[in-house]
Amino acid sequence: MNMRMDSAQLNTAQPGAVRGNARVVLVTQSSSHAFWLAGALGSDAEVIPVAGDLATLHAAISAPGLGVAVVDFSAPMTEAAIALVSDLRAAFPGVVIMGSGSAAEPASMRAALRCGVAEFIDWDATEAEANAAIRHQVHARNLQPAAVALAPETKGFALPLLGARVGMGVTTLAVHLAVMFQEMHGQGVGSVKNKKQPVRPFGASQLPQEEAANAALLDLGLPARDGLLYLGIAGDFSFVDAVQNMRRLDATLINSAFAKHPTGAVTLAWPSDLGLLRDVSPAAAAGVVSTLKSLLGVQVIDMGGMVQADFLAPLLRESGQGWVVCDQSLGGIVSTAQMLKELDAKGVERSTLKLVLNRFNAQAGLPVKEVAQRLGLELLHVIPDRSTALLSAASCGQLLSQAQRGDPYVTCIRSMVRVLQGEAMMADKAAAVPVAGVLGQWAKRLRRGE
């Protein structure tokens, strides 16, 4: 059931907007409950009603200034609410989750309490009681800043690489990007610290193994674990393990458990037992990416051959961007166009996706501009066809960047990394402008008794 609400009457905000009050995300299919809560909170907070759509919910919770999330357990939403709370905890472990329902429906209250919600709001209670309950939760969490990060300051970024079918060269591109990011970061660290290190072959370790990782390859494409194979490393700690241990994700765990390439780049891949993928929800996968942003400079996410739009959409929203890798083949173009239509249906903004034309051959296939026009994407990069050179390096157990530093493919990768590093530096400077925290302002008002 869809909610229809008049935003002029309801004190609500869009997920991406930034305003002065704290936000309360209300997951409900009842417009009357949304209006009631908005009236109860008045000018103290803005209510963001979400009818249960995961994409909208993810955007609402990820937006700055979140106070709490309130999940409506009222019938007939009780069972859906139970599953939703579990997914929210996995994806957003720091968010305060409150339950709501009616004391006249004991089943809804029992379900909420069994889910371990922080507090329960009774729709039959007074507005003052609901207001006090939410203010109390926000105040209590604000007094424990070390226990939760409602709006964590992120220093890194994630770059998903999409490929609509197996064999588009996505994994090859992903491993070269991740290693190049780590190498160039190592060279920068070396120059800053004025380290006197012997000259090493390009592709060999530029950082001591104990140096904290800056770049990660998330090997989430199909066939599974090909990225590990190309890098010549093995990893027992999988992406599923990262989802299940999200609360423990920190620099120590990354350096001790993640598989590490000699350059210092770390990797996370699917487990060998693909049956375990059933335990990973799209929201939980996006939660891992979000957590790693505060721990790593860059995550290159290989999702070549992974075409399930339900899984891709939350990761793309969390990353804010995505590179669509395609070649000049008719099959590749048709498959990519279909994947884009499915992402459109999931609400992924086409403007956040850019085209990377791989294995380009000027003597064969469609022209560059025609491929971009057919797909409706902005052309970002064109990578020359270097299949023979890549195969030759792989047969020797090397990346092309290790075997031939001056190869056109390697030159192209290096150019991509430099552009992305420049964009990241500009974003960091823009984010450095101090902004007073919304929850901090509200907590001060609460302490003053306002």
Short mmCIF file of C-alpha atoms in Angstrom, two decimals:
data_model
loop_
_atom_site.label_atom_id
_atom_site.label_comp_id
_atom_site.label_asym_id
_atom_site.label_seq_id
_atom_site.Cartn_x
_atom_site.Cartn_y
_atom_site.Cartn_z
CA MET A 1 0.00 0.00 0.00
CA ASN A 2 1.41 3.37 -0.97
CA MET A 3 1.14 6.43 1.24
CA ARG A 4 -0.08 9.71 -0.17
CA MET A 5 0.87 12.66 2.02
CA ASP A 6 0.69 16.39 1.59
CA SER A 7 4.17 17.70 2.39
CA ALA A 8 2.73 21.14 2.98
CA GLN A 9 0.80 19.80 5.96
CA LEU A 10 3.31 17.26 7.23
CA ASN A 11 6.61 18.39 8.77
CA THR A 12 8.72 16.15 6.55
CA ALA A 13 11.99 16.35 4.64
CA GLN A 14 13.35 14.65 1.54
CA PRO A 15 16.17 12.15 2.25
CA GLY A 16 18.83 14.23 0.56
CA ALA A 17 17.87 17.62 1.96
CA VAL A 18 19.77 19.26 4.78
CA ARG A 19 17.90 21.41 7.25
CA GLY A 20 18.35 22.60 10.79
CA ASN A 21 16.37 19.99 12.75
CA ALA A 22 17.15 16.37 13.48
CA ARG A 23 15.46 13.75 11.32
CA VAL A 24 13.23 10.88 12.32
CA VAL A 25 12.78 8.19 9.68
CA LEU A 26 9.37 6.56 10.11
CA VAL A 27 8.87 3.25 8.27
CA THR A 28 5.11 2.86 7.95
CA GLN A 29 2.32 2.33 5.47
CA SER A 30 -0.08 4.44 7.48
CA SER A 31 -0.37 8.11 6.57
CA SER A 32 -2.30 8.75 9.79
CA HIS A 33 0.62 7.48 11.87
CA ALA A 34 3.01 9.73 9.95
CA PHE A 35 0.83 12.78 10.50
CA TRP A 36 0.41 11.92 14.17
CA LEU A 37 4.15 11.60 14.79
CA ALA A 38 4.88 14.80 12.88
CA GLY A 39 2.39 16.60 15.09
CA ALA A 40 3.92 15.08 18.22
CA LEU A 41 7.44 16.21 17.32
CA GLY A 42 6.44 19.62 16.00
CA SER A 43 9.48 21.78 15.35
CA ASP A 44 11.82 19.51 17.35
CA ALA A 45 12.39 17.12 14.45
CA GLU A 46 11.38 16.43 10.89
CA VAL A 47 9.63 13.19 10.02
CA ILE A 48 10.70 11.31 6.89
CA PRO A 49 7.95 8.79 6.10
CA VAL A 50 9.05 5.72 4.13
CA ALA A 51 6.55 3.08 3.03
CA GLY A 52 9.07 0.23 3.18
CA ASP A 53 10.86 0.73 -0.15
CA LEU A 54 14.45 -0.30 0.57
CA ALA A 55 16.00 2.17 -1.86
CA THR A 56 14.18 5.14 -0.33
CA LEU A 57 14.85 3.86 3.18
CA HIS A 58 18.59 3.52 2.51
CA ALA A 59 18.75 7.09 1.19
CA ALA A 60 16.78 8.44 4.14
CA ILE A 61 18.96 6.76 6.78
CA SER A 62 22.19 7.65 5.00
CA ALA A 63 21.31 11.36 4.87
CA PRO A 64 23.04 13.70 7.38
CA GLY A 65 21.37 14.62 10.65
CA LEU A 66 19.53 11.37 11.38
CA GLY A 67 18.15 11.19 14.91
CA VAL A 68 16.38 7.83 15.11
CA ALA A 69 14.55 5.35 12.93
CA VAL A 70 11.04 4.33 13.99
CA VAL A 71 9.65 1.09 12.54
CA ASP A 72 5.88 0.59 12.63
CA PHE A 73 4.99 -2.93 13.80
CA SER A 74 1.23 -2.41 13.44
CA ALA A 75 -0.72 -5.08 11.55
CA PRO A 76 -0.50 -5.99 8.72
CA MET A 77 3.14 -4.81 8.72
CA THR A 78 4.35 -6.86 11.70
CA GLU A 79 6.20 -9.64 9.86
CA ALA A 80 7.76 -7.24 7.37
CA ALA A 81 8.88 -5.00 10.24
CA ILE A 82 10.66 -7.90 11.96
CA ALA A 83 12.70 -8.65 8.84
CA LEU A 84 13.37 -4.97 8.24
CA VAL A 85 14.82 -4.37 11.71
CA SER A 86 17.25 -7.25 11.18
CA ASP A 87 18.42 -5.79 7.86
CA LEU A 88 18.74 -2.29 9.35
CA ARG A 89 20.90 -3.54 12.21
CA ALA A 90 23.24 -5.28 9.80
CA ALA A 91 23.53 -2.33 7.43
CA PHE A 92 23.48 0.53 9.98
CA PRO A 93 24.76 -0.77 13.34
CA GLY A 94 25.00 2.74 14.79
CA VAL A 95 21.42 3.84 14.13
CA VAL A 96 18.93 3.96 17.00
CA ILE A 97 15.91 1.83 16.07
CA MET A 98 12.64 2.41 17.92
CA GLY A 99 9.44 0.43 17.47
CA SER A 100 5.87 1.63 17.26
CA GLY A 101 2.45 0.06 17.37
CA SER A 102 -0.67 -0.06 19.45
CA ALA A 103 -1.06 -1.44 22.95
CA ALA A 104 -4.43 -2.65 21.74
CA GLU A 105 -2.50 -5.00 19.40
CA PRO A 106 -0.30 -7.01 21.81
CA ALA A 107 1.26 -8.91 18.90
CA SER A 108 2.84 -5.75 17.49
CA MET A 109 4.30 -4.75 20.84
CA ARG A 110 5.67 -8.23 21.52
CA ALA A 111 7.26 -8.37 18.07
CA ALA A 112 8.94 -5.01 18.55
CA LEU A 113 10.29 -5.88 21.98
CA ARG A 114 11.59 -9.26 20.76
CA CYS A 115 13.50 -7.41 18.05
CA GLY A 116 15.27 -5.45 20.78
CA VAL A 117 14.13 -1.96 19.78
CA ALA A 118 15.44 0.87 21.94
CA GLU A 119 11.95 2.02 22.93
CA PHE A 120 8.32 1.53 21.93
CA ILE A 121 5.93 4.28 20.86
CA ASP A 122 2.25 3.58 21.45
CA TRP A 123 0.02 5.15 18.80
CA ASP A 124 -2.73 5.35 21.41
CA ALA A 125 -0.57 7.30 23.88
CA THR A 126 -0.27 11.07 24.07
CA GLU A 127 1.83 13.10 21.66
CA ALA A 128 3.85 14.41 24.61
CA GLU A 129 4.88 10.84 25.52
CA ALA A 130 6.08 10.13 21.97
CA ASN A 131 7.99 13.42 21.86
CA ALA A 132 9.68 12.68 25.18
CA ALA A 133 10.62 9.14 24.13
CA ILE A 134 12.34 10.26 20.94
CA ARG A 135 14.08 13.21 22.58
CA HIS A 136 15.34 10.87 25.29
CA GLN A 137 16.82 8.42 22.79
CA VAL A 138 18.58 11.11 20.78
CA HIS A 139 19.89 12.76 23.94
CA ALA A 140 21.14 9.46 25.39
CA ARG A 141 22.98 8.52 22.21
CA ASN A 142 24.48 11.97 21.86
CA LEU A 143 26.03 11.62 25.30
CA GLN A 144 27.83 8.47 24.09
CA PRO A 145 29.58 9.63 20.91
CA ALA A 146 32.15 6.86 21.03
CA ALA A 147 29.47 4.17 20.89
CA VAL A 148 27.78 5.30 17.71
CA ALA A 149 28.55 7.32 14.64
CA LEU A 150 25.28 8.55 13.20
CA ALA A 151 26.97 10.70 10.59
CA PRO A 152 30.53 9.37 10.30
CA GLU A 153 33.11 11.51 8.57
CA THR A 154 34.29 9.48 5.61
CA LYS A 155 37.66 10.00 4.03
CA GLY A 156 37.54 7.40 1.28
CA PHE A 157 35.39 6.62 -1.72
CA ALA A 158 34.06 3.54 -3.46
CA LEU A 159 34.16 2.86 -7.20
CA PRO A 160 31.82 0.09 -8.40
CA LEU A 161 32.64 -1.41 -11.80
CA LEU A 162 29.64 -2.98 -13.55
CA GLY A 163 29.69 -5.48 -16.38
CA ALA A 164 26.49 -6.89 -17.85
CA ARG A 165 28.04 -10.21 -18.80
CA VAL A 166 31.06 -12.34 -18.05
CA GLY A 167 34.12 -11.64 -20.19
CA MET A 168 33.86 -7.85 -20.48
CA GLY A 169 37.24 -7.33 -18.80
CA VAL A 170 35.83 -5.89 -15.57
CA THR A 171 37.95 -7.99 -13.20
CA THR A 172 41.14 -7.24 -15.13
CA LEU A 173 40.37 -3.53 -14.93
CA ALA A 174 39.47 -3.74 -11.23
CA VAL A 175 42.66 -5.50 -10.12
CA HIS A 176 44.85 -3.10 -12.10
CA LEU A 177 43.05 -0.08 -10.64
CA ALA A 178 43.28 -1.32 -7.04
CA VAL A 179 46.99 -2.13 -7.31
CA MET A 180 47.73 1.16 -9.08
CA PHE A 181 45.89 3.12 -6.39
CA GLN A 182 47.97 1.43 -3.70
CA GLU A 183 51.25 1.91 -5.55
CA MET A 184 50.65 5.59 -6.24
CA HIS A 185 49.58 6.11 -2.64
CA GLY A 186 52.77 4.40 -1.50
CA GLN A 187 54.87 6.67 -3.70
CA GLY A 188 53.09 9.69 -2.23
CA VAL A 189 53.61 8.51 1.35
CA GLY A 190 57.25 7.87 0.59
CA SER A 191 57.80 11.37 -0.71
CA VAL A 192 55.97 12.96 2.21
CA LYS A 193 57.91 10.99 4.80
CA ASN A 194 61.12 11.38 2.81
CA LYS A 195 61.80 7.67 3.09
CA LYS A 196 65.01 6.45 1.52
CA GLN A 197 63.96 3.24 -0.18
CA PRO A 198 65.73 1.36 -2.95
CA VAL A 199 64.21 1.64 -6.40
CA ARG A 200 61.88 -1.30 -6.96
CA PRO A 201 60.41 -2.67 -10.17
CA PHE A 202 57.04 -1.17 -11.03
CA GLY A 203 54.45 -3.55 -9.63
CA ALA A 204 56.63 -4.69 -6.75
CA SER A 205 55.85 -3.56 -3.23
CA GLN A 206 56.19 0.20 -2.85
CA LEU A 207 55.20 0.06 0.83
CA PRO A 208 56.39 -2.04 3.74
CA GLN A 209 53.93 -4.84 4.49
CA GLU A 210 53.19 -3.30 7.88
CA GLU A 211 52.06 -0.01 6.24
CA ALA A 212 48.30 0.45 6.57
CA ALA A 213 46.38 -0.37 3.40
CA ASN A 214 44.91 2.46 1.38
CA ALA A 215 43.25 0.58 -1.50
CA ALA A 216 40.98 -2.44 -1.45
CA LEU A 217 39.60 -4.69 -4.14
CA LEU A 218 36.12 -5.96 -3.35
CA ASP A 219 36.01 -9.04 -5.58
CA LEU A 220 32.23 -9.41 -5.89
CA GLY A 221 31.93 -10.30 -9.55
CA LEU A 222 31.28 -13.57 -11.32
CA PRO A 223 32.93 -16.00 -11.75
CA ALA A 224 33.65 -15.71 -8.04
CA ARG A 225 37.15 -15.03 -6.69
CA ASP A 226 38.74 -14.35 -10.08
CA GLY A 227 40.27 -11.17 -8.68
CA LEU A 228 42.18 -13.18 -6.10
CA LEU A 229 43.33 -15.49 -8.87
CA TYR A 230 44.66 -12.62 -11.00
CA LEU A 231 46.49 -11.16 -7.99
CA GLY A 232 47.97 -14.54 -7.09
CA ILE A 233 46.78 -14.45 -3.49
CA ALA A 234 44.38 -16.45 -1.33
CA GLY A 235 42.02 -15.20 1.33
CA ASP A 236 40.03 -17.07 3.97
CA PHE A 237 38.30 -13.98 5.36
CA SER A 238 35.46 -13.37 2.91
CA PHE A 239 32.98 -10.60 2.21
CA VAL A 240 30.36 -12.68 4.04
CA ASP A 241 32.64 -12.70 7.10
CA ALA A 242 32.91 -8.91 6.83
CA VAL A 243 29.11 -8.61 6.82
CA GLN A 244 28.81 -10.85 9.87
CA ASN A 245 31.59 -8.98 11.71
CA MET A 246 30.66 -5.46 10.66
CA ARG A 247 30.86 -4.14 14.22
CA ARG A 248 34.48 -5.34 14.41
CA LEU A 249 35.63 -3.79 11.14
CA ASP A 250 38.61 -1.58 11.92
CA ALA A 251 42.18 -1.01 10.74
CA THR A 252 43.47 -3.90 12.87
CA LEU A 253 41.04 -6.39 11.36
CA ILE A 254 41.81 -5.14 7.84
CA ASN A 255 45.56 -5.61 8.31
CA SER A 256 45.26 -8.96 10.06
CA ALA A 257 42.38 -10.71 8.29
CA PHE A 258 42.05 -9.27 4.78
CA ALA A 259 44.09 -10.93 2.02
CA LYS A 260 46.96 -8.63 1.05
CA HIS A 261 48.78 -8.16 -2.23
CA PRO A 262 52.56 -7.48 -2.10
CA THR A 263 51.86 -3.84 -2.99
CA GLY A 264 49.82 -3.48 0.22
CA ALA A 265 46.38 -3.48 -1.44
CA VAL A 266 43.87 -5.62 0.43
CA THR A 267 41.04 -7.73 -0.95
CA LEU A 268 37.67 -9.09 0.07
CA ALA A 269 36.06 -11.74 -2.09
CA TRP A 270 33.05 -14.02 -2.04
CA PRO A 271 33.59 -17.24 -0.07
CA SER A 272 34.39 -20.47 -1.87
CA ASP A 273 30.98 -21.78 -0.80
CA LEU A 274 28.64 -19.58 -2.82
CA GLY A 275 25.69 -20.92 -0.85
CA LEU A 276 26.70 -18.50 1.90
CA LEU A 277 25.71 -15.59 -0.32
CA ARG A 278 22.15 -16.16 0.87
CA ASP A 279 23.22 -14.61 4.19
CA VAL A 280 24.15 -11.29 2.55
CA SER A 281 21.35 -8.80 2.00
CA PRO A 282 21.86 -5.87 -0.40
CA ALA A 283 21.57 -3.43 2.50
CA ALA A 284 24.19 -5.32 4.52
CA ALA A 285 26.59 -5.30 1.56
CA ALA A 286 26.16 -1.54 1.23
CA GLY A 287 26.76 -1.26 4.98
CA VAL A 288 30.18 -2.89 4.66
CA VAL A 289 31.13 -0.45 1.90
CA SER A 290 29.96 2.44 4.06
CA THR A 291 32.02 1.26 7.04
CA LEU A 292 35.15 0.72 4.95
CA LYS A 293 34.96 4.29 3.62
CA SER A 294 36.19 5.52 6.99
CA LEU A 295 39.04 3.00 7.01
CA LEU A 296 40.36 2.99 3.44
CA GLY A 297 41.17 5.60 0.83
CA VAL A 298 39.50 3.76 -2.04
CA GLN A 299 37.46 0.64 -2.65
CA VAL A 300 37.40 -0.73 -6.19
CA ILE A 301 34.33 -2.97 -6.36
CA ASP A 302 34.35 -5.58 -9.09
CA MET A 303 30.75 -6.49 -9.91
CA GLY A 304 31.31 -7.79 -13.42
CA GLY A 305 28.76 -10.46 -14.32
CA MET A 306 26.67 -9.58 -11.23
CA VAL A 307 23.52 -8.24 -12.90
CA GLN A 308 20.95 -8.53 -10.09
CA ALA A 309 19.61 -4.98 -9.88
CA ASP A 310 18.32 -5.52 -6.34
CA PHE A 311 21.90 -6.16 -5.19
CA LEU A 312 23.58 -3.52 -7.34
CA ALA A 313 21.28 -0.58 -6.56
CA PRO A 314 22.10 -0.12 -2.82
CA LEU A 315 25.85 -0.41 -3.51
CA LEU A 316 25.62 2.20 -6.27
CA ARG A 317 23.68 4.57 -4.02
CA GLU A 318 26.19 4.14 -1.21
CA SER A 319 29.06 4.80 -3.62
CA GLY A 320 27.38 7.71 -5.38
CA GLN A 321 28.90 6.64 -8.68
CA GLY A 322 29.52 3.67 -10.93
CA TRP A 323 31.51 2.80 -14.02
CA VAL A 324 29.69 0.72 -16.61
CA VAL A 325 32.27 -1.34 -18.49
CA CYS A 326 31.27 -2.40 -21.99
CA ASP A 327 32.99 -3.40 -25.23
CA GLN A 328 32.03 -2.90 -28.87
CA SER A 329 30.35 -6.29 -29.28
CA LEU A 330 26.64 -6.41 -30.09
CA GLY A 331 26.02 -8.87 -27.26
CA GLY A 332 27.80 -6.65 -24.78
CA ILE A 333 25.85 -3.56 -25.81
CA VAL A 334 22.47 -5.32 -25.72
CA SER A 335 23.18 -6.89 -22.31
CA THR A 336 24.39 -3.59 -20.90
CA ALA A 337 21.30 -1.76 -22.15
CA GLN A 338 19.09 -4.32 -20.41
CA MET A 339 21.04 -4.01 -17.15
CA LEU A 340 20.67 -0.21 -17.26
CA LYS A 341 16.89 -0.51 -17.73
CA GLU A 342 16.67 -2.72 -14.65
CA LEU A 343 18.74 -0.24 -12.63
CA ASP A 344 16.46 2.57 -13.84
CA ALA A 345 13.51 0.60 -12.47
CA LYS A 346 15.26 0.44 -9.08
CA GLY A 347 15.65 4.22 -8.99
CA VAL A 348 19.38 4.42 -9.75
CA GLU A 349 20.11 7.83 -11.27
CA ARG A 350 21.51 7.37 -14.77
CA SER A 351 23.60 10.52 -14.27
CA THR A 352 25.68 8.74 -11.59
CA LEU A 353 26.78 6.08 -14.08
CA LYS A 354 29.59 6.65 -16.60
CA LEU A 355 30.66 4.53 -19.56
CA VAL A 356 34.10 2.95 -19.81
CA LEU A 357 34.54 1.46 -23.27
CA ASN A 358 36.91 -1.46 -22.93
CA ARG A 359 39.01 -3.30 -25.52
CA PHE A 360 38.42 -0.57 -28.08
CA ASN A 361 39.50 -1.33 -31.64
CA ALA A 362 39.19 1.57 -34.07
CA GLN A 363 39.25 -0.85 -37.01
CA ALA A 364 36.26 -2.90 -35.88
CA GLY A 365 32.96 -2.56 -34.05
CA LEU A 366 30.79 0.49 -33.48
CA PRO A 367 32.34 3.95 -33.09
CA VAL A 368 32.85 5.22 -29.55
CA LYS A 369 30.16 7.91 -29.68
CA GLU A 370 27.55 5.53 -31.09
CA VAL A 371 28.07 3.04 -28.25
CA ALA A 372 27.63 5.84 -25.69
CA GLN A 373 24.50 7.12 -27.46
CA ARG A 374 22.92 3.67 -27.62
CA LEU A 375 23.47 3.17 -23.91
CA GLY A 376 22.46 6.68 -22.91
CA LEU A 377 25.61 7.15 -20.84
CA GLU A 378 28.28 9.80 -20.63
CA LEU A 379 31.55 8.45 -22.04
CA LEU A 380 34.29 8.69 -19.42
CA HIS A 381 37.21 6.53 -20.60
CA VAL A 382 38.24 4.52 -23.66
CA ILE A 383 40.63 1.63 -22.99
CA PRO A 384 42.59 0.24 -25.97
CA ASP A 385 42.41 -3.44 -26.86
CA ARG A 386 45.51 -5.02 -25.31
CA SER A 387 44.19 -8.56 -24.97
CA THR A 388 47.39 -10.21 -26.22
CA ALA A 389 49.64 -8.24 -23.86
CA LEU A 390 47.31 -8.89 -20.90
CA LEU A 391 47.20 -12.61 -21.66
CA SER A 392 50.98 -12.76 -22.01
CA ALA A 393 51.49 -11.10 -18.61
CA ALA A 394 48.85 -13.31 -16.96
CA SER A 395 50.54 -16.44 -18.30
CA CYS A 396 53.65 -15.34 -16.39
CA GLY A 397 51.64 -14.80 -13.20
CA GLN A 398 51.86 -11.00 -13.43
CA LEU A 399 49.67 -7.99 -13.95
CA LEU A 400 50.44 -6.03 -17.09
CA SER A 401 51.50 -3.12 -14.87
CA GLN A 402 54.21 -5.38 -13.46
CA ALA A 403 55.37 -6.72 -16.81
CA GLN A 404 55.24 -3.62 -19.04
CA ARG A 405 55.08 -0.27 -17.32
CA GLY A 406 54.81 1.68 -20.57
CA ASP A 407 52.04 -0.39 -22.18
CA PRO A 408 49.08 1.72 -23.45
CA TYR A 409 46.72 -0.21 -21.14
CA VAL A 410 48.86 0.64 -18.09
CA THR A 411 49.18 4.27 -19.18
CA CYS A 412 45.40 4.48 -19.41
CA ILE A 413 44.93 2.98 -15.93
CA ARG A 414 47.47 5.39 -14.47
CA SER A 415 45.61 8.33 -16.00
CA MET A 416 42.32 7.11 -14.51
CA VAL A 417 43.84 6.84 -11.04
CA ARG A 418 45.35 10.32 -11.21
CA VAL A 419 42.00 11.84 -12.17
CA LEU A 420 40.19 10.01 -9.36
CA GLN A 421 42.84 11.00 -6.82
CA GLY A 422 42.48 14.63 -7.86
CA GLU A 423 38.70 14.46 -7.50
CA ALA A 424 39.05 12.86 -4.07
CA MET A 425 41.43 15.59 -2.89
CA MET A 426 38.99 18.29 -4.01
CA ALA A 427 36.14 16.51 -2.20
CA ASP A 428 38.23 16.29 1.00
CA LYS A 429 38.93 20.03 0.87
CA ALA A 430 35.24 20.79 0.41
CA ALA A 431 34.34 18.49 3.31
CA ALA A 432 36.89 20.17 5.57
CA VAL A 433 34.61 23.20 6.06
CA PRO A 434 33.41 22.89 9.68
CA VAL A 435 29.68 22.41 10.09
CA ALA A 436 27.95 22.25 13.44
CA GLY A 437 26.42 18.81 14.01
CA VAL A 438 22.64 18.74 13.96
CA LEU A 439 22.39 16.28 16.80
CA GLY A 440 24.92 18.25 18.80
CA GLN A 441 22.78 21.39 18.43
CA TRP A 442 19.67 19.50 19.51
CA ALA A 443 21.48 18.01 22.51
CA LYS A 444 22.53 21.50 23.63
CA ARG A 445 18.91 22.60 23.42
CA LEU A 446 17.87 19.60 25.51
CA ARG A 447 20.51 20.35 28.18
CA ARG A 448 19.23 23.93 28.37
CA GLY A 449 15.69 22.61 28.73
CA GLU A 450 14.44 24.25 25.55
#
